[in-house]
C-alpha cells in the first residue's frame, strides 16, 4: 500500500523543465520532513533536496542548487520539485520520501536517505541532449 505517489517525470531535452509531485495518501506527513532523492543506473542514491518538518530549512545538493526548487502544499498533502535547466546528468529515477516520525530531525542541513522511512515508488526523469 503506497503512502507516497510521485508523478511528473518524463522525457525532456537538456535545458528544459519538469515539475515532480509527491502526494501522500492514507498517512499524514504534514508534520514530517520530506525529501527528494534520485538514483541513476550504476550510481548510489543521492539526496537531491530535503525540507524540515517545519519548513524552516531546505537543503539542496550542490549539483542542483539554483536549478531545482522544493515546495510544499500542506493543504494538498503534496511536495513538489521544480526542475529547471535540466542537464543530461539529471537523468535518474526520482523518489519522494517522508520521515515517519513527525516533528523529527531530518532535513536540517542534510538530505540523508537513512532518516526517511517511507518511500514512493519513483518516477523516471530522462534528459536528452
C-alpha positions as a printed NumPy array, in Angstrom:
array([[  0.   ,   0.   ,   0.   ],
       [  1.654,   3.163,  -1.241],
       [  1.561,   6.137,   1.061],
       [  3.541,   8.35 ,  -1.29 ],
       [  2.912,   8.607,  -5.009],
       [  5.187,  10.515,  -7.36 ],
       [  4.243,  11.907, -10.732],
       [  5.534,  14.343, -13.299],
       [  8.529,  12.514, -14.658],
       [  9.183,  12.135, -18.343],
       [ 11.493,  12.82 , -21.234],
       [ 12.772,  16.344, -21.719],
       [ 15.536,  17.97 , -23.688],
       [ 18.504,  19.491, -21.94 ],
       [ 17.662,  22.993, -20.784],
       [ 14.02 ,  22.105, -20.287],
       [ 11.924,  21.898, -17.144],
       [  9.806,  19.396, -15.283],
       [  7.828,  19.559, -12.071],
       [  7.611,  16.463,  -9.96 ],
       [  4.792,  15.982,  -7.484],
       [  4.582,  13.717,  -4.479],
       [  1.191,  13.251,  -2.866],
       [  0.603,  11.416,   0.365],
       [ -2.296,   9.03 ,   0.862],
       [ -3.567,   7.226,   3.931],
       [ -0.932,   8.82 ,   6.149],
       [ -0.477,  12.446,   7.202],
       [  3.05 ,  13.705,   6.622],
       [  2.282,  17.37 ,   7.074],
       [  4.449,  17.486,  10.171],
       [  7.202,  15.288,   8.815],
       [ 10.372,  16.106,   6.945],
       [ 10.126,  15.335,   3.25 ],
       [ 12.751,  14.777,   0.631],
       [ 13.502,  14.074,  -2.981],
       [ 16.169,  11.566,  -3.887],
       [ 17.411,  10.168,  -7.152],
       [ 19.286,   7.158,  -8.379],
       [ 20.833,   6.665, -11.771],
       [ 21.823,   3.232, -13.083],
       [ 25.086,   2.12 , -11.562],
       [ 25.19 ,   5.024,  -9.136],
       [ 24.399,   5.454,  -5.486],
       [ 21.247,   7.126,  -4.332],
       [ 21.656,  10.877,  -3.969],
       [ 19.746,  13.266,  -1.759],
       [ 18.539,  15.998,  -4.087],
       [ 16.516,  18.214,  -1.78 ],
       [ 15.034,  17.875,   1.686],
       [ 12.828,  20.088,   3.8  ],
       [ 12.417,  20.021,   7.547],
       [  9.011,  19.31 ,   9.053],
       [  8.609,  22.989,   9.935],
       [  9.795,  24.2  ,   6.557],
       [ 12.39 ,  26.388,   8.222],
       [ 15.23 ,  24.813,   6.305],
       [ 15.559,  23.341,   2.835],
       [ 18.641,  21.504,   1.686],
       [ 19.811,  21.248,  -1.915],
       [ 22.593,  19.141,  -3.311],
       [ 25.329,  21.238,  -4.876],
       [ 24.59 ,  19.664,  -8.231],
       [ 21.07 ,  21.149,  -8.32 ],
       [ 21.423,  24.442,  -6.458],
       [ 19.993,  27.318,  -8.428],
       [ 18.109,  24.968, -10.751],
       [ 15.765,  22.931,  -8.534],
       [ 13.22 ,  24.2  ,  -6.034],
       [ 11.361,  22.156,  -3.453],
       [  8.   ,  23.432,  -2.287],
       [  5.228,  22.082,  -0.157],
       [  1.456,  22.475,  -0.122],
       [  0.192,  21.016,   3.115],
       [ -3.453,  21.549,   2.185],
       [ -2.92 ,  19.257,  -0.789],
       [ -0.545,  16.953,   1.107],
       [  1.832,  17.393,  -1.789],
       [  5.501,  18.181,  -2.157],
       [  6.857,  19.479,  -5.438],
       [ 10.259,  19.552,  -7.06 ],
       [ 10.52 ,  22.159,  -9.773],
       [ 13.444,  21.299, -12.001],
       [ 14.735,  23.923, -14.416],
       [ 17.645,  23.976, -16.817],
       [ 17.813,  20.211, -16.757],
       [ 21.035,  18.504, -17.714],
       [ 21.733,  15.039, -19.049],
       [ 23.315,  14.153, -15.715],
       [ 19.952,  14.743, -14.021],
       [ 18.671,  11.579, -15.682],
       [ 17.597,   9.204, -12.923],
       [ 14.673,   7.698, -11.112],
       [ 13.411,  10.255,  -8.612],
       [ 11.94 ,   9.169,  -5.313],
       [  9.936,  11.043,  -2.747],
       [ 10.415,  10.147,   0.896],
       [  8.978,  11.105,   4.262],
       [ 10.291,  10.887,   7.77 ],
       [  7.914,   8.574,   9.613],
       [  8.211,  10.332,  12.93 ],
       [  6.553,  13.752,  12.956],
       [  8.477,  16.715,  14.347],
       [ 11.688,  14.797,  13.717],
       [ 15.172,  15.979,  12.974],
       [ 15.56 ,  15.076,   9.329],
       [ 16.462,  17.678,   6.759],
       [ 18.389,  20.078,   8.961],
       [ 21.357,  20.814,   6.745],
       [ 21.425,  17.329,   5.27 ],
       [ 19.485,  15.059,   2.989],
       [ 20.257,  11.6  ,   4.301],
       [ 18.015,   8.896,   2.959],
       [ 18.558,   6.832,   6.089],
       [ 16.452,   9.324,   8.061],
       [ 13.404,   8.746,   5.891],
       [ 11.308,   5.667,   6.458],
       [  8.543,   5.895,   3.873],
       [  9.277,   5.979,   0.166],
       [  7.382,   6.303,  -3.046],
       [  7.87 ,   4.01 ,  -5.989],
       [  9.714,   6.57 ,  -8.063],
       [  9.245,   8.442, -11.305],
       [ 11.685,   8.37 , -14.2  ],
       [ 13.287,  11.553, -15.481],
       [ 15.233,  11.328, -18.711],
       [ 17.078,  14.313, -20.119],
       [ 18.148,  14.057, -23.731],
       [ 20.912,  16.079, -25.408]])
